[in-house]
Structure formats: C-alpha cells, structure tokens
Amino acid sequence: MVKCIVKSTQNRLTQNEWSKYLDFLGRKNELSKLQELYKSDCFEGIVIYGRRQIGKSELIKKSFELADCRCVYFECTKATILMNADNIAELIAKNFDIPKPAFTNVTEAIEYVAKMSQDKPIVLVIDEYPYIRDSAGVMDSEIQKIIDAYKNKTKLKLILCGSDVDVMKGLLSESNPLYKRISTSMNITQMNYYESALFYPDYSPEQKLEIYSVFGGVPYYNQFIDTKLSVKQNIINLIFFHLIIK
C-alpha cells in the first residue's frame, strides 16, 4: 500500500490565496478541502453531488484557480457514448496540446489521463456523470478496474460530479463497485444565511432575512439580487423573469 503524502496538511488557505477568491462568495470549507486533495501525492477519488443550481460546477471551476497542477473539466451530455467519447478526446487534445486520442467511451479517457498523471498530479472532472452512467452500473465497474490498476502508481484526482443525488449517493454504497475507492464525498447543499447575505451586503438585516426566506441559500438565485431595487421588486423579477422562464 502506498502512503499518501499531503504537501499541505492545513485544511485552510492563506490570506494571499483567499485574495484570489474575492469574487466568489461562500464555500470556503469546500474550496479548502479541494485544495488539500489536489496537493496529495497519490490517487484521489472524489464524489461531489447536490441539487441543480446549487453551485457544484462553479465551485469546482473556482478551485482550479489555485491548483498547482493541470485541471481538465468535462461536462457529459445526454448524447451517445461515442459522442461523449469524442468530446472528451477533443478536450484532452486541447488541454495537453497533443494529437486527438481515439476513445470509444469515457472510461478509456479516464484511463488515458491516469497514465498521464503517473509523474505529476492531474485533476480530471467528469461532471453530470449520471448522464453517461448506465442503469446497470457497468461503467462504475469499469472505473473501479481503472482505479485498482493505477491507484498505487498515479497521482490522478478523479472527480465524479452530478445532480442526480440518488445516483451519486449510490456510488458510495457498499453494493457499488466504487465502494472504498472514493476517498472523499461532498454533498453541496444550500448556503447558510450568513454566506447567502454576502450576495446582498447593502441590505439591512431585515431585508436580508426577507430575501433569504424566499430564495434560501441557492447561489443561482442569489446572484441576481440587485440591492438597488426593493426586496419586493427583486422577488417579482426573479419569480417572473428567471424562475418561470426556466
């Protein structure tokens, strides 16, 4: 068994590092945890899940800004296996400035990157994983085989992310092939009142409470709050121009 070495054991970022996150509100604990995992000298399997529009993808993309390694973010689509394989092949070719590899599925791409990261860490994100995961869980087994084959000789940080909470939580169950292959799981939930209030700092405590009572801690909604408008007008705008349209 290869012992993992974490270059920085503090689960926190320095003040200088946090200065790069000034335009990103909340999620400090989650960002710090991801940075800690990226600094590990061994394989890391990470599962990130939560409801839609809760900020999972933005959290991951923001975490790349301080990562001292190559980061590849791939978002699966509800397309054929071959189309997703072709899309991730193009992404890898562009990120590493290499000829486009030939993959027949996404798991081949994961193994390809696992081989590339034997000497230096690479973060590979497979977002919306449930889109390409078959109901029988065959892909889970294929990823398990890759992890077992390379876990002691790769520095890959593999992140599986998705909005189908039941499917993503199922990856952590004892009956799943990935059981004990995932080192960290993160359930991204709504922000608390104090983090949410950072989106509308100019409001009074009473106004902040009103907004929070309507939209809670969902970053997607809170980003549209305009403190130049009244609370009532913001609620009307969001309900009728954003929520209904979606």
PDB file of C-alpha atoms in Angstrom, residues 63-184:
ATOM      1  CA  SER A  63     -10.985  25.509  -7.175  1.00  0.00           C
ATOM      2  CA  PHE A  64      -8.858  25.182 -10.318  1.00  0.00           C
ATOM      3  CA  GLU A  65      -7.544  28.721  -9.902  1.00  0.00           C
ATOM      4  CA  LEU A  66      -5.240  27.743  -7.045  1.00  0.00           C
ATOM      5  CA  ALA A  67      -4.490  24.194  -8.152  1.00  0.00           C
ATOM      6  CA  ASP A  68      -0.780  23.665  -8.727  1.00  0.00           C
ATOM      7  CA  CYS A  69      -1.454  21.082 -11.425  1.00  0.00           C
ATOM      8  CA  ARG A  70      -3.213  20.567 -14.735  1.00  0.00           C
ATOM      9  CA  CYS A  71      -7.016  20.524 -14.461  1.00  0.00           C
ATOM     10  CA  VAL A  72      -9.438  19.093 -17.017  1.00  0.00           C
ATOM     11  CA  TYR A  73     -13.178  19.727 -16.727  1.00  0.00           C
ATOM     12  CA  PHE A  74     -15.540  17.653 -18.867  1.00  0.00           C
ATOM     13  CA  GLU A  75     -19.313  18.004 -18.751  1.00  0.00           C
ATOM     14  CA  CYS A  76     -21.203  14.980 -20.034  1.00  0.00           C
ATOM     15  CA  THR A  77     -24.222  15.451 -22.263  1.00  0.00           C
ATOM     16  CA  LYS A  78     -27.306  13.376 -22.944  1.00  0.00           C
ATOM     17  CA  ALA A  79     -25.771  12.122 -26.157  1.00  0.00           C
ATOM     18  CA  THR A  80     -24.421   8.807 -27.385  1.00  0.00           C
ATOM     19  CA  ILE A  81     -21.446   7.089 -25.762  1.00  0.00           C
ATOM     20  CA  LEU A  82     -19.362   7.763 -28.864  1.00  0.00           C
ATOM     21  CA  MET A  83     -20.276  11.460 -28.943  1.00  0.00           C
ATOM     22  CA  ASN A  84     -19.228  11.926 -25.326  1.00  0.00           C
ATOM     23  CA  ALA A  85     -16.038   9.960 -26.006  1.00  0.00           C
ATOM     24  CA  ASP A  86     -15.252  12.175 -28.986  1.00  0.00           C
ATOM     25  CA  ASN A  87     -15.935  15.340 -26.982  1.00  0.00           C
ATOM     26  CA  ILE A  88     -13.625  14.390 -24.133  1.00  0.00           C
ATOM     27  CA  ALA A  89     -10.947  13.344 -26.644  1.00  0.00           C
ATOM     28  CA  GLU A  90     -11.068  16.842 -28.162  1.00  0.00           C
ATOM     29  CA  LEU A  91     -10.856  18.392 -24.704  1.00  0.00           C
ATOM     30  CA  ILE A  92      -7.810  16.323 -23.714  1.00  0.00           C
ATOM     31  CA  ALA A  93      -6.074  17.099 -27.000  1.00  0.00           C
ATOM     32  CA  LYS A  94      -6.634  20.815 -26.478  1.00  0.00           C
ATOM     33  CA  ASN A  95      -5.597  20.827 -22.803  1.00  0.00           C
ATOM     34  CA  PHE A  96      -2.383  18.898 -23.337  1.00  0.00           C
ATOM     35  CA  ASP A  97      -1.570  20.138 -26.845  1.00  0.00           C
ATOM     36  CA  ILE A  98      -1.398  16.631 -28.262  1.00  0.00           C
ATOM     37  CA  PRO A  99      -2.985  14.850 -31.243  1.00  0.00           C
ATOM     38  CA  LYS A 100      -6.585  13.893 -30.594  1.00  0.00           C
ATOM     39  CA  PRO A 101      -6.774  10.444 -28.943  1.00  0.00           C
ATOM     40  CA  ALA A 102      -9.252   7.850 -30.161  1.00  0.00           C
ATOM     41  CA  PHE A 103     -11.696   6.730 -27.473  1.00  0.00           C
ATOM     42  CA  THR A 104     -14.800   4.571 -27.772  1.00  0.00           C
ATOM     43  CA  ASN A 105     -16.087   5.596 -24.329  1.00  0.00           C
ATOM     44  CA  VAL A 106     -15.300   7.975 -21.467  1.00  0.00           C
ATOM     45  CA  THR A 107     -13.695   5.304 -19.267  1.00  0.00           C
ATOM     46  CA  GLU A 108     -10.944   4.921 -21.864  1.00  0.00           C
ATOM     47  CA  ALA A 109     -10.295   8.647 -21.461  1.00  0.00           C
ATOM     48  CA  ILE A 110     -10.106   8.269 -17.671  1.00  0.00           C
ATOM     49  CA  GLU A 111      -7.514   5.503 -18.040  1.00  0.00           C
ATOM     50  CA  TYR A 112      -5.598   7.605 -20.556  1.00  0.00           C
ATOM     51  CA  VAL A 113      -5.336  10.509 -18.098  1.00  0.00           C
ATOM     52  CA  ALA A 114      -4.480   8.114 -15.243  1.00  0.00           C
ATOM     53  CA  LYS A 115      -1.447   7.010 -17.249  1.00  0.00           C
ATOM     54  CA  MET A 116      -0.512  10.631 -17.978  1.00  0.00           C
ATOM     55  CA  SER A 117      -0.572  11.519 -14.273  1.00  0.00           C
ATOM     56  CA  GLN A 118       1.877   8.899 -13.045  1.00  0.00           C
ATOM     57  CA  ASP A 119       4.588  11.535 -12.544  1.00  0.00           C
ATOM     58  CA  LYS A 120       2.576  14.663 -11.769  1.00  0.00           C
ATOM     59  CA  PRO A 121      -0.949  15.311 -10.494  1.00  0.00           C
ATOM     60  CA  ILE A 122      -3.811  15.928 -12.891  1.00  0.00           C
ATOM     61  CA  VAL A 123      -7.367  16.786 -11.874  1.00  0.00           C
ATOM     62  CA  LEU A 124      -9.989  15.204 -14.123  1.00  0.00           C
ATOM     63  CA  VAL A 125     -13.623  16.179 -13.593  1.00  0.00           C
ATOM     64  CA  ILE A 126     -16.477  14.170 -15.086  1.00  0.00           C
ATOM     65  CA  ASP A 127     -19.463  16.434 -14.471  1.00  0.00           C
ATOM     66  CA  GLU A 128     -23.057  15.204 -14.854  1.00  0.00           C
ATOM     67  CA  TYR A 129     -21.751  11.651 -14.549  1.00  0.00           C
ATOM     68  CA  PRO A 130     -25.298  10.169 -14.340  1.00  0.00           C
ATOM     69  CA  TYR A 131     -25.838  11.196 -17.990  1.00  0.00           C
ATOM     70  CA  ILE A 132     -23.360   8.576 -19.185  1.00  0.00           C
ATOM     71  CA  ARG A 133     -23.719   6.022 -16.401  1.00  0.00           C
ATOM     72  CA  ASP A 134     -25.918   3.121 -17.464  1.00  0.00           C
ATOM     73  CA  SER A 135     -28.615   1.844 -15.107  1.00  0.00           C
ATOM     74  CA  ALA A 136     -26.806  -1.484 -14.662  1.00  0.00           C
ATOM     75  CA  GLY A 137     -23.757   0.284 -13.273  1.00  0.00           C
ATOM     76  CA  VAL A 138     -21.322  -1.255 -15.773  1.00  0.00           C
ATOM     77  CA  MET A 139     -19.397   1.994 -16.038  1.00  0.00           C
ATOM     78  CA  ASP A 140     -18.927   2.014 -12.255  1.00  0.00           C
ATOM     79  CA  SER A 141     -17.234  -1.379 -12.597  1.00  0.00           C
ATOM     80  CA  GLU A 142     -15.024  -0.132 -15.429  1.00  0.00           C
ATOM     81  CA  ILE A 143     -13.883   2.852 -13.364  1.00  0.00           C
ATOM     82  CA  GLN A 144     -13.282   0.543 -10.397  1.00  0.00           C
ATOM     83  CA  LYS A 145     -10.954  -1.581 -12.527  1.00  0.00           C
ATOM     84  CA  ILE A 146      -9.025   1.514 -13.600  1.00  0.00           C
ATOM     85  CA  ILE A 147      -8.667   2.693 -10.005  1.00  0.00           C
ATOM     86  CA  ASP A 148      -7.493  -0.720  -8.819  1.00  0.00           C
ATOM     87  CA  ALA A 149      -4.976  -0.945 -11.645  1.00  0.00           C
ATOM     88  CA  TYR A 150      -3.480   2.530 -11.214  1.00  0.00           C
ATOM     89  CA  LYS A 151      -4.168   3.659  -7.624  1.00  0.00           C
ATOM     90  CA  ASN A 152      -0.615   2.888  -6.484  1.00  0.00           C
ATOM     91  CA  LYS A 153       1.083   4.458  -9.499  1.00  0.00           C
ATOM     92  CA  THR A 154      -0.951   7.502 -10.451  1.00  0.00           C
ATOM     93  CA  LYS A 155      -1.478  10.950  -8.956  1.00  0.00           C
ATOM     94  CA  LEU A 156      -4.807  11.403 -10.709  1.00  0.00           C
ATOM     95  CA  LYS A 157      -7.527  13.307  -8.854  1.00  0.00           C
ATOM     96  CA  LEU A 158     -10.746  11.938 -10.341  1.00  0.00           C
ATOM     97  CA  ILE A 159     -13.887  13.921  -9.563  1.00  0.00           C
ATOM     98  CA  LEU A 160     -17.290  12.451 -10.396  1.00  0.00           C
ATOM     99  CA  CYS A 161     -19.971  15.114 -10.080  1.00  0.00           C
ATOM    100  CA  GLY A 162     -23.714  15.020 -10.616  1.00  0.00           C
ATOM    101  CA  SER A 163     -27.121  16.448  -9.792  1.00  0.00           C
ATOM    102  CA  ASP A 164     -28.963  13.138  -9.570  1.00  0.00           C
ATOM    103  CA  VAL A 165     -28.471  12.805  -5.835  1.00  0.00           C
ATOM    104  CA  ASP A 166     -29.752   9.236  -5.584  1.00  0.00           C
ATOM    105  CA  VAL A 167     -27.373   8.002  -8.276  1.00  0.00           C
ATOM    106  CA  MET A 168     -24.386   9.862  -6.854  1.00  0.00           C
ATOM    107  CA  LYS A 169     -25.025   8.711  -3.294  1.00  0.00           C
ATOM    108  CA  GLY A 170     -25.374   5.196  -4.655  1.00  0.00           C
ATOM    109  CA  LEU A 171     -21.730   5.316  -5.750  1.00  0.00           C
ATOM    110  CA  LEU A 172     -20.813   5.347  -2.063  1.00  0.00           C
ATOM    111  CA  SER A 173     -22.897   2.339  -1.036  1.00  0.00           C
ATOM    112  CA  GLU A 174     -21.343  -0.993  -0.066  1.00  0.00           C
ATOM    113  CA  SER A 175     -23.018  -2.716  -3.008  1.00  0.00           C
ATOM    114  CA  ASN A 176     -21.397  -0.398  -5.566  1.00  0.00           C
ATOM    115  CA  PRO A 177     -18.118  -1.373  -7.298  1.00  0.00           C
ATOM    116  CA  LEU A 178     -16.645   2.011  -6.310  1.00  0.00           C
ATOM    117  CA  TYR A 179     -17.107   1.318  -2.604  1.00  0.00           C
ATOM    118  CA  LYS A 180     -13.880   2.191  -0.742  1.00  0.00           C
ATOM    119  CA  ARG A 181     -12.392   3.604  -3.957  1.00  0.00           C
ATOM    120  CA  ILE A 182     -13.768   7.056  -3.168  1.00  0.00           C
ATOM    121  CA  SER A 183     -11.614   8.917  -0.669  1.00  0.00           C
ATOM    122  CA  THR A 184     -13.874  11.964  -0.298  1.00  0.00           C
TER     123      THR A 184
END
